[in-house]
Short mmCIF file of C-alpha atoms in Angstrom, two decimals:
data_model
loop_
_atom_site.label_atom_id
_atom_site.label_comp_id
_atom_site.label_asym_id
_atom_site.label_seq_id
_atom_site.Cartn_x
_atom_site.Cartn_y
_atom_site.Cartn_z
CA UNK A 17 -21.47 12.09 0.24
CA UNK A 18 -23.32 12.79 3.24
CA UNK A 19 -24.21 9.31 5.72
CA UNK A 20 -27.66 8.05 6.44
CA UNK A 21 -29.29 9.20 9.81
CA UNK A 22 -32.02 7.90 11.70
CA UNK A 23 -34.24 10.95 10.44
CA UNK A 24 -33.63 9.78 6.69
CA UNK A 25 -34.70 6.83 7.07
CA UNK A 26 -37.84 8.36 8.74
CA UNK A 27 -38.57 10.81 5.70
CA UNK A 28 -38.34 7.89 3.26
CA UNK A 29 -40.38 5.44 5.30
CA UNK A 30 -42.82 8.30 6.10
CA UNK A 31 -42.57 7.50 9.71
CA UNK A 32 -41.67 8.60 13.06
CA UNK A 33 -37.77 8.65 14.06
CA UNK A 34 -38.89 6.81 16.82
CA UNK A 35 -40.36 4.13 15.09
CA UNK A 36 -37.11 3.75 13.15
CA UNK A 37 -35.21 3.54 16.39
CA UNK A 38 -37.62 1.08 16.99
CA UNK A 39 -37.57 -0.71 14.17
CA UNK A 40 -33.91 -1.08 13.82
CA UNK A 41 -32.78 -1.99 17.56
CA UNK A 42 -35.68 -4.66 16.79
CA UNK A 43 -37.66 -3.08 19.92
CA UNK A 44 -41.63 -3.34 20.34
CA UNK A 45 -43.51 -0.55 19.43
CA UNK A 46 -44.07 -0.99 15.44
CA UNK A 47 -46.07 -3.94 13.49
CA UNK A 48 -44.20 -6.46 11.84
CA UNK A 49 -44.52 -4.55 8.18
CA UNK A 50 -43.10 -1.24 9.19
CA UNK A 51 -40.38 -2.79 11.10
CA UNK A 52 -39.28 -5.17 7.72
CA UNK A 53 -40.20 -1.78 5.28
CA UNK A 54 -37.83 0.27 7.68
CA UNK A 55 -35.13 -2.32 7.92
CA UNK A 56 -35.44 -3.10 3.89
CA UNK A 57 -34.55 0.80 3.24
CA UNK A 58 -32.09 1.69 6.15
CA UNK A 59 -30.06 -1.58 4.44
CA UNK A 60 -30.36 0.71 0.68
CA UNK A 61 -29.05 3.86 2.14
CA UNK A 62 -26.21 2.16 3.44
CA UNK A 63 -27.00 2.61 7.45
CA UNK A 64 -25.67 1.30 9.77
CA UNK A 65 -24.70 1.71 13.65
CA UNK A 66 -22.23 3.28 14.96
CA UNK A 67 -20.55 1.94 17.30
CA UNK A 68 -18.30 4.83 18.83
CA UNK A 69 -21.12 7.33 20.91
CA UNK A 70 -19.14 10.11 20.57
CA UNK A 71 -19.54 9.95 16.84
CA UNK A 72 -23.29 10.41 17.23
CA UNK A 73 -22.60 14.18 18.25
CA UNK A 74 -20.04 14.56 14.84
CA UNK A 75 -17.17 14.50 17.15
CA UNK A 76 -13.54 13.20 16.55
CA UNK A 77 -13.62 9.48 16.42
CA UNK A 78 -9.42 10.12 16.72
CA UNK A 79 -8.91 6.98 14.68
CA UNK A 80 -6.91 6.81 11.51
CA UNK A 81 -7.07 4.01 9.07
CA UNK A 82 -5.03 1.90 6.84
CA UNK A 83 -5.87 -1.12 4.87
CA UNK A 84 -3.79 -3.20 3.38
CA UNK A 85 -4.57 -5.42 -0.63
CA UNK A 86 -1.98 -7.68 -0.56
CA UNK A 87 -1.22 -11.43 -0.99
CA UNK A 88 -1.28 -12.17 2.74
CA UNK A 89 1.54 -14.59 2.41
CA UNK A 90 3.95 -12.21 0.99
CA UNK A 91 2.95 -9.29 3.20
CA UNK A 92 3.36 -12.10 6.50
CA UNK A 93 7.27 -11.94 4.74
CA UNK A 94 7.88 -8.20 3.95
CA UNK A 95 9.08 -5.56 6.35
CA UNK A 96 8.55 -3.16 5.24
CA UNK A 97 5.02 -2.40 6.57
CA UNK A 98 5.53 -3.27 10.25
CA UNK A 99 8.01 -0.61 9.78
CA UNK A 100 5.81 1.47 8.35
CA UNK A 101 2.99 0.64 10.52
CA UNK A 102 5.72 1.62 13.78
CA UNK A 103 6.34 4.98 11.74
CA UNK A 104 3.00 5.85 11.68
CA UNK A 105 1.80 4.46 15.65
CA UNK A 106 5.37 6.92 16.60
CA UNK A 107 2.91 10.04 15.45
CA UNK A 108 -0.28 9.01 16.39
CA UNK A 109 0.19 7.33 19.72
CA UNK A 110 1.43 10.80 21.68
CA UNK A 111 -1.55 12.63 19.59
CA UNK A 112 -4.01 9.89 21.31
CA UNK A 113 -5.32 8.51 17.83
CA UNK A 114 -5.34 4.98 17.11
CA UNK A 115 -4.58 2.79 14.37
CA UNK A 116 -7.11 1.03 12.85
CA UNK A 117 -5.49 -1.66 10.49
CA UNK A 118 -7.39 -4.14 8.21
CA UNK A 119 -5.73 -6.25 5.81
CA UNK A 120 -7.97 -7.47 2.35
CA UNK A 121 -7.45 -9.46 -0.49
CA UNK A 122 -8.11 -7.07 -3.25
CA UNK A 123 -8.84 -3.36 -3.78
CA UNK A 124 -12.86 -4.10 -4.34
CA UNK A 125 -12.51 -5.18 -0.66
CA UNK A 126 -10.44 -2.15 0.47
CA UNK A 127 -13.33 0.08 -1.00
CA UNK A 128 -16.01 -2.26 0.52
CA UNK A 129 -13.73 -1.52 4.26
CA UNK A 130 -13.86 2.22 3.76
CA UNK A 131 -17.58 2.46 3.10
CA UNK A 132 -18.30 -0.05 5.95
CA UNK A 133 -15.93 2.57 7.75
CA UNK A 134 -17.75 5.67 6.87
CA UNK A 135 -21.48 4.39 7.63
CA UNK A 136 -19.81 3.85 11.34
CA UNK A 137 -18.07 6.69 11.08
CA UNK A 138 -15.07 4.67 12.51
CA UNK A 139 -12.14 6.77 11.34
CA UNK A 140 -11.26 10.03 10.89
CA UNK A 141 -8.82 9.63 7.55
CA UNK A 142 -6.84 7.19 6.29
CA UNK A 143 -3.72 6.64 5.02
CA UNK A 144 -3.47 5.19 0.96
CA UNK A 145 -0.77 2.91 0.00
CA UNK A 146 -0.02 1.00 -3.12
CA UNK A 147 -1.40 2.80 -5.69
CA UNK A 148 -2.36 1.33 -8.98
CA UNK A 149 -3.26 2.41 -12.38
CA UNK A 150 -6.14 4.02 -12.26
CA UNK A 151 -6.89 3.89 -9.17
CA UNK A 152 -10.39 3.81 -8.08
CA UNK A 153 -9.30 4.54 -4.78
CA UNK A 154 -9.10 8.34 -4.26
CA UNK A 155 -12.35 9.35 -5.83
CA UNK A 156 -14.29 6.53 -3.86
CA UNK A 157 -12.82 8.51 -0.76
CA UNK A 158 -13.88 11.84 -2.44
CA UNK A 159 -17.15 10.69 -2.45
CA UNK A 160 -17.43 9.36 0.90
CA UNK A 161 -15.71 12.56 2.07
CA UNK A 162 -13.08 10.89 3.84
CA UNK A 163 -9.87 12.65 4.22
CA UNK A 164 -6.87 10.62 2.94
CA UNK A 165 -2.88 10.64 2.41
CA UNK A 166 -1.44 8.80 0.02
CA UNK A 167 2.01 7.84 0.02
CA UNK A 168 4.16 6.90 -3.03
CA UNK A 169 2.79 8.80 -6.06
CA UNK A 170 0.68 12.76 -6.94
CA UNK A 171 -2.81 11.91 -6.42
CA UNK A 172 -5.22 15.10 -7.76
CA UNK A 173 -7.17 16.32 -4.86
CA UNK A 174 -4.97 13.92 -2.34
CA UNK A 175 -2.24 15.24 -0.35
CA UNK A 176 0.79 12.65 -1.43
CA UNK A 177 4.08 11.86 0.11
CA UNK A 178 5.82 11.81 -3.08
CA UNK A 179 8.62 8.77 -3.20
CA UNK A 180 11.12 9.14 -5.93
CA UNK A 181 11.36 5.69 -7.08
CA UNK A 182 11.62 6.90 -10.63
CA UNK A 183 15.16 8.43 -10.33
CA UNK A 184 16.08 5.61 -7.39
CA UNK A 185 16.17 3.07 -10.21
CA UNK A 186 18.03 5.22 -12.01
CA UNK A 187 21.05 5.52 -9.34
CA UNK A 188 20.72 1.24 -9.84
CA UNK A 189 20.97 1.08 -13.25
CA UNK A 190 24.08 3.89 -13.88
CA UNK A 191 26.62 1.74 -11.03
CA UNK A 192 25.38 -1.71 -12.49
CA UNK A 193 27.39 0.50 -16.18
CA UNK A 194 29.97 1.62 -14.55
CA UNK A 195 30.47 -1.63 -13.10
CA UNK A 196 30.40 -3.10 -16.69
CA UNK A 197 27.19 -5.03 -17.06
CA UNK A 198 25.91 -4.66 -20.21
CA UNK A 199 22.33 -7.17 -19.93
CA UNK A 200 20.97 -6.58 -16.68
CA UNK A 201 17.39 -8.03 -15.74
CA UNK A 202 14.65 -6.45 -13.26
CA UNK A 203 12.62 -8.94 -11.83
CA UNK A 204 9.45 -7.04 -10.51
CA UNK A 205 6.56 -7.05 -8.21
CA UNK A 206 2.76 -6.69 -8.88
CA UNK A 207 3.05 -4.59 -12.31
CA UNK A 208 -0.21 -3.12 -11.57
CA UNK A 209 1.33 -1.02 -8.60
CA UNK A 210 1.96 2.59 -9.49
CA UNK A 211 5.52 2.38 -8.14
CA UNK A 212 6.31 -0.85 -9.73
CA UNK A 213 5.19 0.90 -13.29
CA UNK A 214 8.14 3.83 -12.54
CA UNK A 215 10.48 1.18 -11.55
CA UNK A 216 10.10 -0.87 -14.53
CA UNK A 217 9.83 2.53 -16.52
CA UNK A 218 12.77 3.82 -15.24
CA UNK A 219 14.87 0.46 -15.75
CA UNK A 220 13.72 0.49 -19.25
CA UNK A 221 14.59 4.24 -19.87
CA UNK A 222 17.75 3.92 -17.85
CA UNK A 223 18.76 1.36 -20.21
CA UNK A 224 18.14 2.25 -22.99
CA UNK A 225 20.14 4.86 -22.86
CA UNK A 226 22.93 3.16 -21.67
CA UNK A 227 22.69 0.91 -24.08
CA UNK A 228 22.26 -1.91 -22.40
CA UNK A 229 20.34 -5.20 -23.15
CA UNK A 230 17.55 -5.95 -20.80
CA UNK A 231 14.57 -7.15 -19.83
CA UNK A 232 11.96 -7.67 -16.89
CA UNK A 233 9.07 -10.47 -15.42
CA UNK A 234 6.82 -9.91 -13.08
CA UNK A 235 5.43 -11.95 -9.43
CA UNK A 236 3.51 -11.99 -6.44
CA UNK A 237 6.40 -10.61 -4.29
CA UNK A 238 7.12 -14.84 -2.86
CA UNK A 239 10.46 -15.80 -2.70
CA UNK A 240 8.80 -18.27 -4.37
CA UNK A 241 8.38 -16.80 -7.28
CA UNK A 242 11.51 -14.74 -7.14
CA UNK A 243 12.70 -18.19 -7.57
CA UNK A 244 11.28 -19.34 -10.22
CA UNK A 245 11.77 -15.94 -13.15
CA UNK A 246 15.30 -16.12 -11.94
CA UNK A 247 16.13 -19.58 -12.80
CA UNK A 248 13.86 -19.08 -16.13
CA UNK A 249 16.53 -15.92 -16.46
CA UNK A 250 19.76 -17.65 -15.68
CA UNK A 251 19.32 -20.76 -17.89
CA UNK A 252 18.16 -18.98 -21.03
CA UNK A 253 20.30 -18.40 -24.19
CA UNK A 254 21.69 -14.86 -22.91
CA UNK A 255 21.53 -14.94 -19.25
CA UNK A 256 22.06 -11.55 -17.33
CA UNK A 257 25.16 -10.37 -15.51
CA UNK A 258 23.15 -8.48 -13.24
CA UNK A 259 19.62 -9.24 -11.83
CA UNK A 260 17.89 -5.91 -9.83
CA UNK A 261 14.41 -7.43 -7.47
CA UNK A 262 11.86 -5.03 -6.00
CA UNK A 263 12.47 -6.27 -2.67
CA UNK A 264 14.79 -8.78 -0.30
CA UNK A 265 12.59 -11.55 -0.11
CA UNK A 266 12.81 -11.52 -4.46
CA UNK A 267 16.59 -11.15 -4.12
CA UNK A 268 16.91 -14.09 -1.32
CA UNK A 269 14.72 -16.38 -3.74
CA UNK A 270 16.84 -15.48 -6.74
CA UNK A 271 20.22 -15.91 -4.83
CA UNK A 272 18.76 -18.97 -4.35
CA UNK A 273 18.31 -19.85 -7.67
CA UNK A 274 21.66 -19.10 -8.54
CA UNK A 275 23.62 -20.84 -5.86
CA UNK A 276 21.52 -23.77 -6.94
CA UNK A 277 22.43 -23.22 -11.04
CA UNK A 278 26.07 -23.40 -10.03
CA UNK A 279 26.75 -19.95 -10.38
CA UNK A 280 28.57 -17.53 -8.26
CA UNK A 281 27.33 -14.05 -6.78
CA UNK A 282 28.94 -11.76 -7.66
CA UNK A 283 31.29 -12.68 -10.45
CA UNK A 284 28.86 -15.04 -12.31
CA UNK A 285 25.75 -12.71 -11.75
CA UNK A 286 25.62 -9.60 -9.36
CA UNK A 287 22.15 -8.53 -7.31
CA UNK A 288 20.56 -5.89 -6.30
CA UNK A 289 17.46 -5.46 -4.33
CA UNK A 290 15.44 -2.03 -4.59
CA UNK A 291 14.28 -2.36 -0.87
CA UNK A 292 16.88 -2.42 2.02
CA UNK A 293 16.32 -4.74 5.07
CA UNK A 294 18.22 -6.81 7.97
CA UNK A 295 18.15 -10.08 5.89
CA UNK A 296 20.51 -7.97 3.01
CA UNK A 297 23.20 -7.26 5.54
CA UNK A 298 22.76 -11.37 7.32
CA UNK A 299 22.69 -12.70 3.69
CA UNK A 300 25.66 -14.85 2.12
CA UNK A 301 26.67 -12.67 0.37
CA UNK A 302 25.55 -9.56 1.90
CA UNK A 303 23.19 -8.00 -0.73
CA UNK A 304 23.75 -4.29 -2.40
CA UNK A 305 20.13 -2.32 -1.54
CA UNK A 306 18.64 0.83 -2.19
CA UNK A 307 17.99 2.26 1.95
CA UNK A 308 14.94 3.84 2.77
CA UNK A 309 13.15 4.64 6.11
CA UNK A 310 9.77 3.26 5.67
CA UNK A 311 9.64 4.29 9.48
CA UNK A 312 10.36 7.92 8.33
CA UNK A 313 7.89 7.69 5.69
CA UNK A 314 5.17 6.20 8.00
CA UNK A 315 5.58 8.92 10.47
CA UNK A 316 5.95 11.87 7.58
CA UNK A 317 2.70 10.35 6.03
CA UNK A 318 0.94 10.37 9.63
CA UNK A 319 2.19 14.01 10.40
CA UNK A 320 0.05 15.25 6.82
CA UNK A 321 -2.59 13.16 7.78
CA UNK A 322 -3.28 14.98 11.21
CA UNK A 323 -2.04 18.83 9.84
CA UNK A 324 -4.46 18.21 6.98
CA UNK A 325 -7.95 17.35 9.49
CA UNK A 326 -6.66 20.17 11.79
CA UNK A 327 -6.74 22.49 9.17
CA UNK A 328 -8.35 21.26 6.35
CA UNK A 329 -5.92 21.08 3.35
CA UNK A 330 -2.56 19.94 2.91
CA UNK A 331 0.48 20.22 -0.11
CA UNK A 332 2.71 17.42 -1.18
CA UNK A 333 6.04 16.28 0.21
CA UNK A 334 8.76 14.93 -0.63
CA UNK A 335 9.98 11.71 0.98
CA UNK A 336 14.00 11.61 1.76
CA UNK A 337 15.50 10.09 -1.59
CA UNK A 338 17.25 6.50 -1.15
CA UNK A 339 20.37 5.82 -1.44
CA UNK A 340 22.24 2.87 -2.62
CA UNK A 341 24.26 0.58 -0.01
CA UNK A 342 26.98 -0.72 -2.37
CA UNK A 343 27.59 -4.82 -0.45
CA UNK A 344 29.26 -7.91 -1.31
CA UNK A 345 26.58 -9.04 -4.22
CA UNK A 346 27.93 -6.40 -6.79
#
């Protein structure tokens, strides 16, 4: 989708470029009409300023963006960003690109940033995370022709850092069997995330054909809420001998729970958390996690970012599989 120019505006409005320029830095030199007709369709073909000069000549901006459509009170909790975010500033930083970093409430607002983006040509690419189900994403980038990464899942026509979360759960669910748990309970994040759909897909698979009785709820990532399904869990007529959260700020709010039910970690219930941090090796008891760099991953997705505007395409890769840190809770 090719951006609105000065000289667009001037072929629609049937007018001199200089009266646009005119008319939009609200200088004299056009009647009150022309300037209102000029400002009325400038506003429909999405111009706007641009506030980096060099962009003007269709030069490098060397910027790279990433927003963020999350609950800002459990992002404000979660590392696992600022470590990406580091990962990612490790690559850039020597290359002399900055980051530019906006965090939204939902994904109508991430699109909504990316156009704003593109009519100031602010960035050169950005960086996706958190895909969802049919994402609307991707082609919105296409469109815009913004180059973009995405990290987690295959995106068609997006080079993807491909995160195996899939088989990860897996690894989870066989040691919870051979440890002997036979009803063992995920307690998820935002279900509409493409990586918590092969979590939950692979805990369902997993056991299944282990044969073990399960089930899963959903929350808002709040230890709040990791809380709350785990006390609904724990109190029911079949409680779980195992409990697996999407991340340590779940597990800490379900340990919580369950010190508070009575029960003991881990020979009443044991817990895992799918995301590795400092608080699972401070925790009482230290908490069995599945490791993974997000620092590596920020830096990996950074690295395909850059290759793919130098040259113009870019394959997938494969981030570094996690493994499981067997602690005290199992």
């Amino acid at each position: 989708m090719k951006r609105p120019t000065i000289r667009d505006i001037a072929k629609e409005a049937r007018v001199s470029q200089s009266a646009v320029s005119f008319a939009l830095n609200d200088r004299p030199g056009v009647s009150d009409e022309t300037r209102a007709r000029v400002r009325g369709i400038a506003t429909q073909m999405g111009w706007a300023p641009n506030p980096a000069a060099r962009a003007l000549t269709g030069a490098s901006t060397s910027s790279i963006g990433l927003v963020i459509a999350r609950p800002r009170k459990s992002l404000s909790t979660e590392k696992f960003y600022f470590q990406l975010i580091c990962g990612i500033e490790s690559i850039l930083s020597p290359q002399n690109f900055t980051l530019a970093l906006q965090i939204v409430d939902t994904i109508e607002a991430e699109k909504q940033v990316y156009h704003q983006w593109w009519t100031q040509r602010r960035v050169d690419g950005v960086i996706l995370t958190d895909l969802r189900n049919q994402d609307p994403r991707p082609a919105h980038l296409q469109t815009l022709s913004i180059p973009a990464v995405a990290i987690g899942q295959h995106v068609p026509g997006c080079p993807s850092l491909l995160a195996d979360d899939y088989g990860a759960v897996r690894s989870v669910v066989e040691y919870l069997h051979q440890q002997g748990h036979k009803n063992i309970a995920y307690v998820a994040g935002i279900m509409g995330l493409e990586y918590s759909l092969a979590r939950a897909s692979a805990f369902e698979v997993s056991c299944g054909e282990a044969g073990i009785e399960t089930r899963a709820l959903s929350t808002d990532y709040t230890e709040e809420s990791g809380q709350v399904v785990t006390r609904h869990m724990i109190t029911s007529a079949d409680p779980p001998t195992a409990i697996v959260y999407d991340n340590e700020i779940l597990a800490l709010g379900g340990m919580s729970a369950i010190e508070q039910e009575g029960l003991r970690i881990p020979q009443d219930i044991a817990v895992v958390s799918l995301e590795d941090a400092p608080l699972c090796k401070v925790a009482n008891p230290t908490i069995t996690a599945l490791n993974r760099d997000p620092i590596e991953m920020g830096a990996m997705a950074a690295t395909m970012l850059l290759e793919y505007l130098e040259r113009g395409s870019a394959g997938n890769v494969h981030a570094p599989s996690p493994q499981l840190v067997v602690r005290d809770s199992t």
